[in-house]
C-alpha cells in the first residue's frame, strides 16, 4: 500500500500525497492540483442568518481576496526558506543535458504559480536536479559576461593562471618534485599567496558575487515557476512531425 492505514481519518498528509504523485509519474496532476483551501466546504446557509445575500456577497468576496493575497505572500516568502540543493547529487551532473528549447525553456503552458509552499518546495528541488547542467552552463555564461564587462578582474585571473603555469613549468624543468620537494612546497605556498593578492586587488570577488547573485536568481525563479510535467510541443509541430514520419516510412514508387 502507498500509505499507512489510518482508521481515524480518511485524509492523507499533503506532503505524502505529493510525493506519491511524483513517484508514480502523475506530474500533470501534481502541477494542476489546487491548494488545500479549494477543498474546503462552502459555508452553509443558516436559517437564523439575518443578513441578506446582497450584503454577504461583498464580504465573502473581500475575504476570498484577502485569502488569495495571503496565500500568494506565503508562497512567495517560502522562496527564502527553500534549500534548492537538498536533493542535488553528483549524478545529476553526469547525465545528458536537457534540451534548451523544449526541455529547459518550454512553452507558454510550462509555467504557473505554485499552489502553495509545499508545491513550490517540490518544484524547486526537483527542477534543480533535473536542469542542474543547464544552470551550471548558464552560470559559466554569466561569469564570462561579467569578466568581459570588468576587464581588470579578467586580467587578474589571466595573470594568476600564467603565474601558476610558470610554476608548473619550472617545477617540471628542474624536477623539483623529485630533487627538492620541500622547495617545491614552499614555492607553491608563495605562488598561492601571490595569486590571492592579485585576485583580491583585481576585485575578482565582486565578479564572483555578481555572477552568483544573478545565477541564483535565475535558477530559483525558473525552478519555482517551471512545472514538473514535461513540455508538450505545439499542435502544429506535432502535425509537421507526423507528416515527416509518414513521408519517411512511405515506400517510394
CSV table of C-alpha atoms in Angstrom, one decimal:
chain,number,residue,atom,x,y,z
A,1,UNK,CA,0.0,0.0,0.0
A,2,UNK,CA,1.2,3.5,-0.7
A,3,UNK,CA,0.1,5.0,2.6
A,4,UNK,CA,-0.3,3.7,6.1
A,5,UNK,CA,-3.8,2.8,7.2
A,6,UNK,CA,-5.4,5.3,9.5
A,7,UNK,CA,-8.8,4.2,10.8
A,8,UNK,CA,-9.5,7.5,12.5
A,9,UNK,CA,-9.2,9.6,9.4
A,10,UNK,CA,-9.8,9.4,5.6
A,11,UNK,CA,-7.3,12.2,4.8
A,12,UNK,CA,-3.7,11.8,3.5
A,13,UNK,CA,-1.0,14.3,4.5
A,14,UNK,CA,-0.3,16.7,1.7
A,15,UNK,CA,3.5,16.1,1.5
A,16,UNK,CA,2.9,12.3,1.4
A,17,UNK,CA,0.3,12.7,-1.3
A,18,UNK,CA,2.5,15.0,-3.4
A,19,UNK,CA,5.5,12.5,-3.0
A,20,UNK,CA,3.2,9.7,-4.1
A,21,UNK,CA,2.1,11.6,-7.2
A,22,UNK,CA,5.7,12.4,-8.1
A,23,UNK,CA,7.0,8.8,-7.6
A,24,UNK,CA,4.1,7.3,-9.7
A,25,UNK,CA,4.6,9.7,-12.5
A,26,UNK,CA,1.4,11.8,-12.2
A,27,UNK,CA,3.2,15.1,-12.7
A,28,UNK,CA,0.3,16.7,-14.6
A,29,UNK,CA,-2.0,16.1,-11.6
A,30,UNK,CA,0.7,17.5,-9.3
A,31,UNK,CA,1.1,20.6,-11.4
A,32,UNK,CA,-2.6,21.3,-11.9
A,33,UNK,CA,-3.9,20.4,-8.4
A,34,UNK,CA,-5.3,23.3,-6.5
A,35,UNK,CA,-4.4,24.4,-3.0
A,36,UNK,CA,-5.9,22.7,0.0
A,37,UNK,CA,-8.1,25.7,0.6
A,38,UNK,CA,-10.1,24.8,-2.5
A,39,UNK,CA,-11.2,21.6,-0.8
A,40,UNK,CA,-12.9,23.4,2.0
A,41,UNK,CA,-16.7,23.1,2.1
A,42,UNK,CA,-18.8,26.2,1.2
A,43,UNK,CA,-20.5,28.0,4.1
A,44,UNK,CA,-23.9,26.5,4.8
A,45,UNK,CA,-26.8,28.8,4.8
A,46,UNK,CA,-28.3,29.1,8.3
A,47,UNK,CA,-32.0,29.9,8.7
A,48,UNK,CA,-31.2,32.2,11.6
A,49,UNK,CA,-29.0,34.4,9.4
A,50,UNK,CA,-30.4,37.9,9.4
A,51,UNK,CA,-28.2,39.4,6.7
A,52,UNK,CA,-29.5,39.2,3.2
A,53,UNK,CA,-27.5,37.7,0.3
A,54,UNK,CA,-26.7,41.1,-1.2
A,55,UNK,CA,-24.9,42.1,2.0
A,56,UNK,CA,-23.0,38.8,2.4
A,57,UNK,CA,-21.6,38.7,-1.2
A,58,UNK,CA,-19.2,41.7,-0.9
A,59,UNK,CA,-17.9,40.4,2.5
A,60,UNK,CA,-17.3,37.0,1.0
A,61,UNK,CA,-15.5,38.5,-2.0
A,62,UNK,CA,-13.3,40.6,0.3
A,63,UNK,CA,-12.5,37.5,2.5
A,64,UNK,CA,-11.7,35.5,-0.6
A,65,UNK,CA,-9.4,38.3,-2.0
A,66,UNK,CA,-7.6,38.6,1.4
A,67,UNK,CA,-7.1,34.8,1.5
A,68,UNK,CA,-5.7,34.8,-2.1
A,69,UNK,CA,-3.3,37.6,-1.3
A,70,UNK,CA,-2.2,35.9,1.9
A,71,UNK,CA,-1.6,32.6,0.0
A,72,UNK,CA,0.4,34.5,-2.6
A,73,UNK,CA,2.6,36.1,0.0
A,74,UNK,CA,3.2,32.9,1.9
A,75,UNK,CA,4.2,31.1,-1.3
A,76,UNK,CA,6.5,34.0,-2.2
A,77,UNK,CA,8.0,34.1,1.2
A,78,UNK,CA,8.7,30.3,1.1
A,79,UNK,CA,11.4,31.1,-1.5
A,80,UNK,CA,13.7,32.4,1.3
A,81,UNK,CA,13.3,29.2,3.3
A,82,UNK,CA,13.7,26.6,0.5
A,83,UNK,CA,17.0,24.8,0.2
A,84,UNK,CA,17.2,24.2,-3.6
A,85,UNK,CA,20.2,21.9,-3.3
A,86,UNK,CA,18.7,19.5,-0.8
A,87,UNK,CA,18.3,16.6,-3.3
A,88,UNK,CA,21.1,17.5,-5.7
A,89,UNK,CA,23.7,14.7,-6.2
A,90,UNK,CA,26.8,14.4,-8.4
A,91,UNK,CA,24.9,12.0,-10.6
A,92,UNK,CA,22.7,15.0,-11.7
A,93,UNK,CA,25.7,16.5,-13.5
A,94,UNK,CA,26.8,13.2,-15.2
A,95,UNK,CA,23.7,12.7,-17.3
A,96,UNK,CA,22.7,14.3,-20.6
A,97,UNK,CA,21.9,18.0,-20.7
A,98,UNK,CA,18.1,18.6,-21.3
A,99,UNK,CA,17.3,20.4,-24.5
A,100,UNK,CA,17.4,24.2,-24.1
A,101,UNK,CA,14.3,24.8,-26.2
A,102,UNK,CA,11.5,22.3,-25.3
A,103,UNK,CA,13.1,20.9,-22.2
A,104,UNK,CA,14.5,23.9,-20.3
A,105,UNK,CA,12.6,26.9,-21.7
A,106,UNK,CA,9.5,25.0,-22.6
A,107,UNK,CA,6.3,26.5,-24.0
A,108,UNK,CA,3.9,29.1,-22.6
A,109,UNK,CA,1.9,26.5,-20.6
A,110,UNK,CA,5.1,25.2,-18.9
A,111,UNK,CA,4.9,27.9,-16.2
A,112,UNK,CA,2.4,28.6,-13.5
A,113,UNK,CA,2.3,30.0,-10.0
A,114,UNK,CA,2.6,27.2,-7.3
A,115,UNK,CA,-0.5,26.3,-5.4
A,116,UNK,CA,1.3,26.5,-2.1
A,117,UNK,CA,4.7,26.5,-0.3
A,118,UNK,CA,4.9,22.7,-0.3
A,119,UNK,CA,4.4,22.5,-4.1
A,120,UNK,CA,6.9,25.4,-4.5
A,121,UNK,CA,9.5,23.5,-2.5
A,122,UNK,CA,8.9,20.3,-4.5
A,123,UNK,CA,9.2,22.2,-7.8
A,124,UNK,CA,12.4,23.9,-6.8
A,125,UNK,CA,14.2,20.8,-5.6
A,126,UNK,CA,13.0,18.6,-8.5
A,127,UNK,CA,13.8,21.1,-11.2
A,128,UNK,CA,17.3,21.9,-9.8
A,129,UNK,CA,18.1,18.2,-10.0
A,130,UNK,CA,16.6,17.9,-13.5
A,131,UNK,CA,18.2,21.0,-15.0
A,132,UNK,CA,21.5,21.1,-13.0
A,133,UNK,CA,23.7,21.0,-16.1
A,134,UNK,CA,21.7,23.9,-17.7
A,135,UNK,CA,22.0,26.0,-14.6
A,136,UNK,CA,25.8,25.3,-14.4
A,137,UNK,CA,26.2,26.3,-18.0
A,138,UNK,CA,24.2,29.5,-17.5
A,139,UNK,CA,26.5,30.3,-14.5
A,140,UNK,CA,29.5,30.0,-16.7
A,141,UNK,CA,28.0,32.3,-19.4
A,142,UNK,CA,27.2,34.9,-16.7
A,143,UNK,CA,30.7,34.6,-15.3
A,144,UNK,CA,32.2,35.1,-18.8
A,145,UNK,CA,30.0,38.1,-19.5
A,146,UNK,CA,30.9,39.6,-16.1
A,147,UNK,CA,34.6,39.2,-16.9
A,148,UNK,CA,34.0,40.8,-20.3
A,149,UNK,CA,32.3,43.8,-18.6
A,150,UNK,CA,35.0,44.1,-16.0
A,151,UNK,CA,38.4,43.8,-17.7
A,152,UNK,CA,40.5,44.3,-14.5
A,153,UNK,CA,39.3,41.0,-12.9
A,154,UNK,CA,39.9,39.3,-16.2
A,155,UNK,CA,43.5,40.5,-16.4
A,156,UNK,CA,44.0,39.4,-12.7
A,157,UNK,CA,42.6,35.9,-13.5
A,158,UNK,CA,44.9,35.6,-16.6
A,159,UNK,CA,47.9,36.8,-14.6
A,160,UNK,CA,47.2,34.2,-11.8
A,161,UNK,CA,46.8,31.4,-14.3
A,162,UNK,CA,50.0,32.4,-16.0
A,163,UNK,CA,51.8,32.5,-12.7
A,164,UNK,CA,50.6,29.0,-11.9
A,165,UNK,CA,51.6,27.7,-15.3
A,166,UNK,CA,55.1,29.3,-14.8
A,167,UNK,CA,55.5,27.5,-11.5
A,168,UNK,CA,54.4,24.2,-13.1
A,169,UNK,CA,56.9,24.6,-16.0
A,170,UNK,CA,59.8,25.4,-13.7
A,171,UNK,CA,58.9,22.5,-11.4
A,172,UNK,CA,58.9,20.1,-14.3
A,173,UNK,CA,62.0,21.6,-15.9
A,174,UNK,CA,64.1,21.5,-12.7
A,175,UNK,CA,62.5,18.3,-11.4
A,176,UNK,CA,61.8,19.9,-8.1
A,177,UNK,CA,59.3,17.3,-7.0
A,178,UNK,CA,62.0,14.6,-7.1
A,179,UNK,CA,65.1,16.6,-6.1
A,180,UNK,CA,63.8,19.4,-3.9
A,181,UNK,CA,60.3,18.5,-2.7
A,182,UNK,CA,60.5,20.9,0.3
A,183,UNK,CA,61.4,23.8,-2.0
A,184,UNK,CA,58.6,23.0,-4.3
A,185,UNK,CA,56.1,23.1,-1.4
A,186,UNK,CA,57.4,26.5,-0.3
A,187,UNK,CA,57.1,27.8,-3.9
A,188,UNK,CA,53.6,26.5,-4.2
A,189,UNK,CA,52.6,28.3,-1.0
A,190,UNK,CA,54.2,31.5,-2.1
A,191,UNK,CA,52.5,31.4,-5.5
A,192,UNK,CA,49.1,30.7,-3.9
A,193,UNK,CA,49.6,33.7,-1.7
A,194,UNK,CA,50.6,35.9,-4.6
A,195,UNK,CA,47.6,34.7,-6.6
A,196,UNK,CA,45.2,35.6,-3.7
A,197,UNK,CA,46.7,39.1,-3.5
A,198,UNK,CA,46.4,39.6,-7.3
A,199,UNK,CA,42.8,38.3,-7.4
A,200,UNK,CA,41.9,40.5,-4.4
A,201,UNK,CA,43.4,43.6,-5.8
A,202,UNK,CA,41.7,43.0,-9.2
A,203,UNK,CA,38.3,42.7,-7.4
A,204,UNK,CA,37.6,39.3,-8.7
A,205,UNK,CA,35.4,38.7,-5.6
A,206,UNK,CA,33.0,41.3,-6.9
A,207,UNK,CA,32.7,39.5,-10.2
A,208,UNK,CA,32.1,36.2,-8.4
A,209,UNK,CA,29.4,37.7,-6.1
A,210,UNK,CA,27.8,39.3,-9.1
A,211,UNK,CA,27.8,36.0,-11.0
A,212,UNK,CA,26.4,34.0,-8.1
A,213,UNK,CA,23.6,36.6,-7.4
A,214,UNK,CA,22.4,36.6,-11.0
A,215,UNK,CA,22.7,32.8,-11.5
A,216,UNK,CA,20.9,32.0,-8.2
A,217,UNK,CA,18.1,34.5,-9.0
A,218,UNK,CA,17.6,33.0,-12.5
A,219,UNK,CA,17.8,29.4,-11.2
A,220,UNK,CA,15.4,29.9,-8.3
A,221,UNK,CA,12.9,31.8,-10.4
A,222,UNK,CA,12.9,29.3,-13.2
A,223,UNK,CA,12.7,26.3,-10.9
A,224,UNK,CA,9.9,28.0,-8.8
A,225,UNK,CA,7.7,28.7,-11.8
A,226,UNK,CA,8.5,25.7,-14.1
A,227,UNK,CA,6.0,22.9,-14.0
A,228,UNK,CA,7.2,19.4,-13.2
A,229,UNK,CA,5.3,17.8,-16.1
A,230,UNK,CA,7.4,17.6,-19.4
A,231,UNK,CA,6.6,20.2,-22.0
A,232,UNK,CA,4.4,19.2,-24.9
A,233,UNK,CA,5.2,20.6,-28.3
A,234,UNK,CA,2.5,22.7,-30.1
A,235,UNK,CA,-0.1,21.0,-32.1
A,236,UNK,CA,1.3,22.3,-35.4
A,237,UNK,CA,4.7,20.9,-34.6
A,238,UNK,CA,3.2,17.5,-33.8
A,239,UNK,CA,1.4,17.5,-37.2
A,240,UNK,CA,4.5,18.5,-39.0
A,241,UNK,CA,6.5,15.8,-37.3
A,242,UNK,CA,3.9,13.1,-38.1
A,243,UNK,CA,3.8,14.2,-41.7
A,244,UNK,CA,7.6,13.9,-42.0
A,245,UNK,CA,7.5,10.5,-40.4
A,246,UNK,CA,4.8,9.3,-42.9
A,247,UNK,CA,7.0,10.5,-45.8
A,248,UNK,CA,10.0,8.7,-44.4
A,249,UNK,CA,8.1,5.4,-43.9
A,250,UNK,CA,6.1,5.6,-47.2
A,251,UNK,CA,7.9,3.4,-49.8
A,252,UNK,CA,8.9,5.1,-53.0
A,253,UNK,CA,7.1,4.4,-56.3
